[in-house]
Amino acid sequence: MPTYDYRCDACHATYDVFHKVREVVEDVICPRCGSTAHTRLISAPVVSMGKSSASSFDAGGAPSCSDGSCCGGSCGLN
């Protein structure tokens, strides 16, 4: 199910809505004030650049970047 972010036009609260395939946008209600007046916000998608592997991290968490390396980042993509 896609997730959309909305901002209430009445109380300015922001909230997420998990839409079903054919859900009507007019049925979205602000959880704070109950208003149906809202603006759908543009949100950035989550992008994965390959498989994630637990073995790429040591037992202490994220790898050290003290040697000036990319620390497993996307430096090779530039």
mmCIF file of N, CA, C and O in Angstrom:
data_model
loop_
_atom_site.group_PDB
_atom_site.id
_atom_site.type_symbol
_atom_site.label_atom_id
_atom_site.label_comp_id
_atom_site.label_asym_id
_atom_site.label_seq_id
_atom_site.Cartn_x
_atom_site.Cartn_y
_atom_site.Cartn_z
ATOM 1 N N MET A 1 0.845 -1.175 0.000
ATOM 2 C CA MET A 1 0.000 0.000 0.000
ATOM 3 C C MET A 1 0.889 1.236 0.000
ATOM 4 O O MET A 1 1.785 1.358 0.821
ATOM 5 N N PRO A 2 0.614 2.168 -0.897
ATOM 6 C CA PRO A 2 1.393 3.402 -0.884
ATOM 7 C C PRO A 2 1.023 4.276 0.311
ATOM 8 O O PRO A 2 -0.108 4.281 0.778
ATOM 9 N N THR A 3 1.992 5.020 0.796
ATOM 10 C CA THR A 3 1.797 5.939 1.907
ATOM 11 C C THR A 3 1.872 7.365 1.370
ATOM 12 O O THR A 3 2.787 7.696 0.626
ATOM 13 N N TYR A 4 0.904 8.191 1.762
ATOM 14 C CA TYR A 4 0.892 9.589 1.353
ATOM 15 C C TYR A 4 0.903 10.474 2.589
ATOM 16 O O TYR A 4 0.306 10.151 3.605
ATOM 17 N N ASP A 5 1.588 11.606 2.485
ATOM 18 C CA ASP A 5 1.627 12.589 3.562
ATOM 19 C C ASP A 5 0.625 13.690 3.247
ATOM 20 O O ASP A 5 0.513 14.131 2.094
ATOM 21 N N TYR A 6 -0.112 14.117 4.271
ATOM 22 C CA TYR A 6 -1.087 15.188 4.129
ATOM 23 C C TYR A 6 -0.849 16.242 5.196
ATOM 24 O O TYR A 6 -0.319 15.960 6.262
ATOM 25 N N ARG A 7 -1.274 17.489 4.896
ATOM 26 C CA ARG A 7 -1.295 18.560 5.883
ATOM 27 C C ARG A 7 -2.731 19.074 5.950
ATOM 28 O O ARG A 7 -3.328 19.413 4.927
ATOM 29 N N CYS A 8 -3.268 19.157 7.155
ATOM 30 C CA CYS A 8 -4.627 19.625 7.374
ATOM 31 C C CYS A 8 -4.682 21.130 7.103
ATOM 32 O O CYS A 8 -3.857 21.884 7.614
ATOM 33 N N ASP A 9 -5.650 21.563 6.302
ATOM 34 C CA ASP A 9 -5.802 22.979 6.009
ATOM 35 C C ASP A 9 -6.386 23.749 7.198
ATOM 36 O O ASP A 9 -6.220 24.959 7.287
ATOM 37 N N ALA A 10 -7.040 23.048 8.118
ATOM 38 C CA ALA A 10 -7.663 23.704 9.268
ATOM 39 C C ALA A 10 -6.691 23.888 10.434
ATOM 40 O O ALA A 10 -6.519 24.994 10.937
ATOM 41 N N CYS A 11 -6.027 22.805 10.875
ATOM 42 C CA CYS A 11 -5.158 22.892 12.059
ATOM 43 C C CYS A 11 -3.671 22.764 11.719
ATOM 44 O O CYS A 11 -2.829 22.830 12.606
ATOM 45 N N HIS A 12 -3.338 22.542 10.459
ATOM 46 C CA HIS A 12 -1.959 22.452 9.953
ATOM 47 C C HIS A 12 -1.188 21.244 10.490
ATOM 48 O O HIS A 12 0.039 21.218 10.412
ATOM 49 N N ALA A 13 -1.869 20.244 11.010
ATOM 50 C CA ALA A 13 -1.211 19.008 11.434
ATOM 51 C C ALA A 13 -0.785 18.230 10.192
ATOM 52 O O ALA A 13 -1.430 18.295 9.150
ATOM 53 N N THR A 14 0.331 17.506 10.274
ATOM 54 C CA THR A 14 0.737 16.627 9.186
ATOM 55 C C THR A 14 0.534 15.186 9.633
ATOM 56 O O THR A 14 0.718 14.858 10.805
ATOM 57 N N TYR A 15 0.135 14.333 8.688
ATOM 58 C CA TYR A 15 -0.147 12.945 9.014
ATOM 59 C C TYR A 15 0.015 12.080 7.773
ATOM 60 O O TYR A 15 -0.021 12.565 6.650
ATOM 61 N N ASP A 16 0.271 10.802 7.984
ATOM 62 C CA ASP A 16 0.431 9.819 6.919
ATOM 63 C C ASP A 16 -0.860 9.049 6.741
ATOM 64 O O ASP A 16 -1.570 8.778 7.707
ATOM 65 N N VAL A 17 -1.153 8.680 5.488
ATOM 66 C CA VAL A 17 -2.314 7.851 5.189
ATOM 67 C C VAL A 17 -1.840 6.704 4.308
ATOM 68 O O VAL A 17 -1.177 6.924 3.302
ATOM 69 N N PHE A 18 -2.163 5.483 4.696
ATOM 70 C CA PHE A 18 -1.859 4.301 3.898
ATOM 71 C C PHE A 18 -3.058 4.051 2.999
ATOM 72 O O PHE A 18 -4.122 3.649 3.458
ATOM 73 N N HIS A 19 -2.909 4.327 1.688
ATOM 74 C CA HIS A 19 -4.018 4.185 0.751
ATOM 75 C C HIS A 19 -4.091 2.776 0.202
ATOM 76 O O HIS A 19 -3.075 2.188 -0.164
ATOM 77 N N LYS A 20 -5.302 2.272 0.119
ATOM 78 C CA LYS A 20 -5.540 1.035 -0.599
ATOM 79 C C LYS A 20 -5.567 1.384 -2.079
ATOM 80 O O LYS A 20 -5.565 2.555 -2.463
ATOM 81 N N VAL A 21 -5.621 0.388 -2.939
ATOM 82 C CA VAL A 21 -5.530 0.613 -4.373
ATOM 83 C C VAL A 21 -6.609 1.575 -4.872
ATOM 84 O O VAL A 21 -6.332 2.481 -5.635
ATOM 85 N N ARG A 22 -7.849 1.411 -4.427
ATOM 86 C CA ARG A 22 -8.941 2.250 -4.933
ATOM 87 C C ARG A 22 -9.588 3.108 -3.858
ATOM 88 O O ARG A 22 -10.771 3.406 -3.930
ATOM 89 N N GLU A 23 -8.815 3.536 -2.883
ATOM 90 C CA GLU A 23 -9.364 4.362 -1.816
ATOM 91 C C GLU A 23 -9.613 5.772 -2.328
ATOM 92 O O GLU A 23 -8.848 6.318 -3.108
ATOM 93 N N VAL A 24 -10.699 6.371 -1.883
ATOM 94 C CA VAL A 24 -11.077 7.714 -2.304
ATOM 95 C C VAL A 24 -10.353 8.738 -1.432
ATOM 96 O O VAL A 24 -10.439 8.691 -0.203
ATOM 97 N N VAL A 25 -9.646 9.665 -2.078
ATOM 98 C CA VAL A 25 -8.866 10.668 -1.354
ATOM 99 C C VAL A 25 -9.781 11.580 -0.532
ATOM 100 O O VAL A 25 -9.396 12.071 0.517
ATOM 101 N N GLU A 26 -11.002 11.789 -0.990
ATOM 102 C CA GLU A 26 -11.941 12.648 -0.264
ATOM 103 C C GLU A 26 -12.337 12.057 1.085
ATOM 104 O O GLU A 26 -12.894 12.743 1.929
ATOM 105 N N ASP A 27 -12.065 10.783 1.325
ATOM 106 C CA ASP A 27 -12.379 10.138 2.600
ATOM 107 C C ASP A 27 -11.292 10.349 3.659
ATOM 108 O O ASP A 27 -11.432 9.890 4.781
ATOM 109 N N VAL A 28 -10.217 11.056 3.310
ATOM 110 C CA VAL A 28 -9.134 11.307 4.252
ATOM 111 C C VAL A 28 -9.595 12.331 5.287
ATOM 112 O O VAL A 28 -10.110 13.391 4.941
ATOM 113 N N ILE A 29 -9.415 12.004 6.571
ATOM 114 C CA ILE A 29 -9.841 12.868 7.675
ATOM 115 C C ILE A 29 -8.651 13.125 8.588
ATOM 116 O O ILE A 29 -7.905 12.214 8.932
ATOM 117 N N CYS A 30 -8.493 14.374 9.010
ATOM 118 C CA CYS A 30 -7.413 14.752 9.919
ATOM 119 C C CYS A 30 -7.617 14.054 11.263
ATOM 120 O O CYS A 30 -8.690 14.153 11.860
ATOM 121 N N PRO A 31 -6.607 13.346 11.747
ATOM 122 C CA PRO A 31 -6.748 12.654 13.030
ATOM 123 C C PRO A 31 -6.801 13.605 14.228
ATOM 124 O O PRO A 31 -7.274 13.225 15.290
ATOM 125 N N ARG A 32 -6.343 14.843 14.067
ATOM 126 C CA ARG A 32 -6.339 15.794 15.181
ATOM 127 C C ARG A 32 -7.678 16.536 15.312
ATOM 128 O O ARG A 32 -8.262 16.592 16.377
ATOM 129 N N CYS A 33 -8.177 17.110 14.195
ATOM 130 C CA CYS A 33 -9.375 17.949 14.303
ATOM 131 C C CYS A 33 -10.586 17.402 13.552
ATOM 132 O O CYS A 33 -11.674 17.935 13.684
ATOM 133 N N GLY A 34 -10.404 16.360 12.743
ATOM 134 C CA GLY A 34 -11.522 15.754 12.027
ATOM 135 C C GLY A 34 -11.894 16.447 10.727
ATOM 136 O O GLY A 34 -12.871 16.091 10.085
ATOM 137 N N SER A 35 -11.115 17.428 10.298
ATOM 138 C CA SER A 35 -11.396 18.151 9.062
ATOM 139 C C SER A 35 -11.123 17.270 7.846
ATOM 140 O O SER A 35 -10.241 16.405 7.864
ATOM 141 N N THR A 36 -11.882 17.501 6.780
ATOM 142 C CA THR A 36 -11.637 16.796 5.521
ATOM 143 C C THR A 36 -10.905 17.684 4.516
ATOM 144 O O THR A 36 -10.640 17.264 3.401
ATOM 145 N N ALA A 37 -10.569 18.921 4.919
ATOM 146 C CA ALA A 37 -9.817 19.838 4.066
ATOM 147 C C ALA A 37 -8.331 19.595 4.293
ATOM 148 O O ALA A 37 -7.829 19.738 5.404
ATOM 149 N N HIS A 38 -7.630 19.196 3.247
ATOM 150 C CA HIS A 38 -6.223 18.847 3.387
ATOM 151 C C HIS A 38 -5.467 19.102 2.094
ATOM 152 O O HIS A 38 -6.068 19.286 1.042
ATOM 153 N N THR A 39 -4.155 19.100 2.194
ATOM 154 C CA THR A 39 -3.270 19.224 1.045
ATOM 155 C C THR A 39 -2.331 18.033 1.057
ATOM 156 O O THR A 39 -1.728 17.728 2.083
ATOM 157 N N ARG A 40 -2.249 17.329 -0.079
ATOM 158 C CA ARG A 40 -1.318 16.208 -0.162
ATOM 159 C C ARG A 40 0.077 16.766 -0.390
ATOM 160 O O ARG A 40 0.306 17.587 -1.271
ATOM 161 N N LEU A 41 1.022 16.325 0.421
ATOM 162 C CA LEU A 41 2.394 16.798 0.361
ATOM 163 C C LEU A 41 3.227 15.907 -0.544
ATOM 164 O O LEU A 41 2.944 14.725 -0.703
ATOM 165 N N ILE A 42 4.270 16.469 -1.094
ATOM 166 C CA ILE A 42 5.210 15.699 -1.902
ATOM 167 C C ILE A 42 6.260 15.144 -0.957
ATOM 168 O O ILE A 42 6.868 15.874 -0.181
ATOM 169 N N SER A 43 6.454 13.838 -1.001
ATOM 170 C CA SER A 43 7.452 13.215 -0.142
ATOM 171 C C SER A 43 8.459 12.467 -1.000
ATOM 172 O O SER A 43 8.147 11.991 -2.081
ATOM 173 N N ALA A 44 9.670 12.382 -0.510
ATOM 174 C CA ALA A 44 10.740 11.710 -1.240
ATOM 175 C C ALA A 44 10.592 10.200 -1.116
ATOM 176 O O ALA A 44 10.343 9.688 -0.032
ATOM 177 N N PRO A 45 10.752 9.472 -2.215
ATOM 178 C CA PRO A 45 10.677 8.016 -2.136
ATOM 179 C C PRO A 45 11.930 7.433 -1.500
ATOM 180 O O PRO A 45 12.990 8.056 -1.497
ATOM 181 N N VAL A 46 11.808 6.250 -0.966
ATOM 182 C CA VAL A 46 12.946 5.538 -0.400
ATOM 183 C C VAL A 46 13.582 4.726 -1.516
ATOM 184 O O VAL A 46 12.905 3.990 -2.222
ATOM 185 N N VAL A 47 14.880 4.882 -1.692
ATOM 186 C CA VAL A 47 15.590 4.202 -2.765
ATOM 187 C C VAL A 47 16.669 3.316 -2.167
ATOM 188 O O VAL A 47 17.434 3.751 -1.313
ATOM 189 N N SER A 48 16.732 2.085 -2.622
ATOM 190 C CA SER A 48 17.749 1.153 -2.164
ATOM 191 C C SER A 48 18.745 0.929 -3.292
ATOM 192 O O SER A 48 18.357 0.724 -4.436
ATOM 193 N N MET A 49 20.010 0.956 -2.979
ATOM 194 C CA MET A 49 21.058 0.773 -3.980
ATOM 195 C C MET A 49 21.683 -0.617 -3.871
ATOM 196 O O MET A 49 22.886 -0.769 -3.783
ATOM 197 N N GLY A 50 20.877 -1.639 -3.823
ATOM 198 C CA GLY A 50 21.399 -2.991 -3.764
ATOM 199 C C GLY A 50 21.014 -3.699 -2.497
ATOM 200 O O GLY A 50 20.248 -3.192 -1.692
ATOM 201 N N LYS A 51 21.588 -4.891 -2.345
ATOM 202 C CA LYS A 51 21.269 -5.713 -1.178
ATOM 203 C C LYS A 51 21.928 -5.162 0.073
ATOM 204 O O LYS A 51 23.026 -4.645 0.038
ATOM 205 N N SER A 52 21.229 -5.309 1.187
ATOM 206 C CA SER A 52 21.785 -4.939 2.480
ATOM 207 C C SER A 52 22.294 -6.210 3.132
ATOM 208 O O SER A 52 21.649 -7.246 3.104
ATOM 209 N N SER A 53 23.448 -6.130 3.721
ATOM 210 C CA SER A 53 24.030 -7.303 4.343
ATOM 211 C C SER A 53 24.451 -6.983 5.768
ATOM 212 O O SER A 53 25.175 -6.032 6.005
ATOM 213 N N ALA A 54 23.991 -7.784 6.704
ATOM 214 C CA ALA A 54 24.376 -7.593 8.105
ATOM 215 C C ALA A 54 25.866 -7.823 8.292
ATOM 216 O O ALA A 54 26.468 -7.288 9.205
ATOM 217 N N SER A 55 26.493 -8.606 7.408
ATOM 218 C CA SER A 55 27.909 -8.895 7.554
ATOM 219 C C SER A 55 28.787 -7.706 7.177
ATOM 220 O O SER A 55 29.977 -7.710 7.438
ATOM 221 N N SER A 56 28.223 -6.648 6.575
ATOM 222 C CA SER A 56 29.022 -5.489 6.206
ATOM 223 C C SER A 56 29.290 -4.574 7.386
ATOM 224 O O SER A 56 30.052 -3.635 7.283
ATOM 225 N N PHE A 57 28.652 -4.839 8.521
ATOM 226 C CA PHE A 57 28.871 -4.053 9.724
ATOM 227 C C PHE A 57 29.513 -4.929 10.781
ATOM 228 O O PHE A 57 29.222 -6.103 10.894
ATOM 229 N N ASP A 58 30.383 -4.314 11.572
ATOM 230 C CA ASP A 58 30.987 -5.071 12.652
ATOM 231 C C ASP A 58 30.029 -5.141 13.834
ATOM 232 O O ASP A 58 28.975 -4.538 13.824
ATOM 233 N N ALA A 59 30.388 -5.856 14.862
ATOM 234 C CA ALA A 59 29.511 -6.060 16.018
ATOM 235 C C ALA A 59 29.210 -4.758 16.736
ATOM 236 O O ALA A 59 28.215 -4.644 17.432
ATOM 237 N N GLY A 60 30.010 -3.718 16.553
ATOM 238 C CA GLY A 60 29.814 -2.453 17.240
ATOM 239 C C GLY A 60 28.892 -1.491 16.511
ATOM 240 O O GLY A 60 28.663 -0.392 16.963
ATOM 241 N N GLY A 61 28.373 -1.844 15.347
ATOM 242 C CA GLY A 61 27.473 -0.951 14.612
ATOM 243 C C GLY A 61 28.060 -0.595 13.265
ATOM 244 O O GLY A 61 28.595 -1.437 12.575
ATOM 245 N N ALA A 62 27.991 0.669 12.895
ATOM 246 C CA ALA A 62 28.448 1.134 11.588
ATOM 247 C C ALA A 62 29.970 1.097 11.512
ATOM 248 O O ALA A 62 30.654 1.243 12.515
ATOM 249 N N PRO A 63 30.521 0.909 10.304
ATOM 250 C CA PRO A 63 31.969 0.881 10.148
ATOM 251 C C PRO A 63 32.593 2.246 10.417
ATOM 252 O O PRO A 63 31.943 3.271 10.314
ATOM 253 N N SER A 64 33.874 2.244 10.741
ATOM 254 C CA SER A 64 34.591 3.479 11.032
ATOM 255 C C SER A 64 34.936 4.201 9.745
ATOM 256 O O SER A 64 35.263 3.586 8.744
ATOM 257 N N CYS A 65 34.870 5.521 9.766
ATOM 258 C CA CYS A 65 35.214 6.340 8.599
ATOM 259 C C CYS A 65 36.511 7.101 8.821
ATOM 260 O O CYS A 65 36.809 8.052 8.118
ATOM 261 N N SER A 66 37.290 6.699 9.811
ATOM 262 C CA SER A 66 38.495 7.447 10.180
ATOM 263 C C SER A 66 39.560 7.414 9.091
ATOM 264 O O SER A 66 40.423 8.278 9.052
ATOM 265 N N ASP A 67 39.509 6.447 8.161
ATOM 266 C CA ASP A 67 40.526 6.387 7.116
ATOM 267 C C ASP A 67 40.168 7.228 5.896
ATOM 268 O O ASP A 67 40.884 7.232 4.913
ATOM 269 N N GLY A 68 39.039 7.959 5.942
ATOM 270 C CA GLY A 68 38.631 8.812 4.835
ATOM 271 C C GLY A 68 37.877 8.074 3.753
ATOM 272 O O GLY A 68 37.610 8.631 2.698
ATOM 273 N N SER A 69 37.520 6.813 3.985
ATOM 274 C CA SER A 69 36.791 6.053 2.977
ATOM 275 C C SER A 69 35.329 6.458 2.955
ATOM 276 O O SER A 69 34.873 7.275 3.743
ATOM 277 N N CYS A 70 34.585 5.862 2.058
ATOM 278 C CA CYS A 70 33.148 6.157 1.917
ATOM 279 C C CYS A 70 32.309 5.466 2.975
ATOM 280 O O CYS A 70 31.102 5.703 3.038
ATOM 281 N N CYS A 71 32.877 4.594 3.748
ATOM 282 C CA CYS A 71 32.156 3.892 4.810
ATOM 283 C C CYS A 71 30.980 3.094 4.279
ATOM 284 O O CYS A 71 29.914 3.065 4.869
ATOM 285 N N GLY A 72 31.130 2.497 3.138
ATOM 286 C CA GLY A 72 30.049 1.685 2.572
ATOM 287 C C GLY A 72 29.008 2.521 1.866
ATOM 288 O O GLY A 72 27.951 2.032 1.494
ATOM 289 N N GLY A 73 29.283 3.795 1.624
ATOM 290 C CA GLY A 73 28.326 4.686 0.950
ATOM 291 C C GLY A 73 28.354 4.512 -0.551
ATOM 292 O O GLY A 73 28.797 3.504 -1.077
ATOM 293 N N SER A 74 27.877 5.491 -1.245
ATOM 294 C CA SER A 74 27.747 5.406 -2.702
ATOM 295 C C SER A 74 28.833 6.185 -3.444
ATOM 296 O O SER A 74 28.613 6.674 -4.522
ATOM 297 N N CYS A 75 30.023 6.298 -2.858
ATOM 298 C CA CYS A 75 31.088 7.087 -3.481
ATOM 299 C C CYS A 75 31.457 6.563 -4.875
ATOM 300 O O CYS A 75 31.814 7.340 -5.750
ATOM 301 N N GLY A 76 31.363 5.278 -5.088
ATOM 302 C CA GLY A 76 31.722 4.692 -6.384
ATOM 303 C C GLY A 76 30.721 4.986 -7.474
ATOM 304 O O GLY A 76 30.962 4.702 -8.634
ATOM 305 N N LEU A 77 29.572 5.598 -7.148
ATOM 306 C CA LEU A 77 28.558 5.878 -8.159
ATOM 307 C C LEU A 77 28.785 7.190 -8.879
ATOM 308 O O LEU A 77 28.147 7.464 -9.873
ATOM 309 N N ASN A 78 29.674 8.036 -8.369
ATOM 310 C CA ASN A 78 29.884 9.356 -8.992
ATOM 311 C C ASN A 78 30.744 9.262 -10.204
ATOM 312 O O ASN A 78 31.593 8.561 -10.421
#
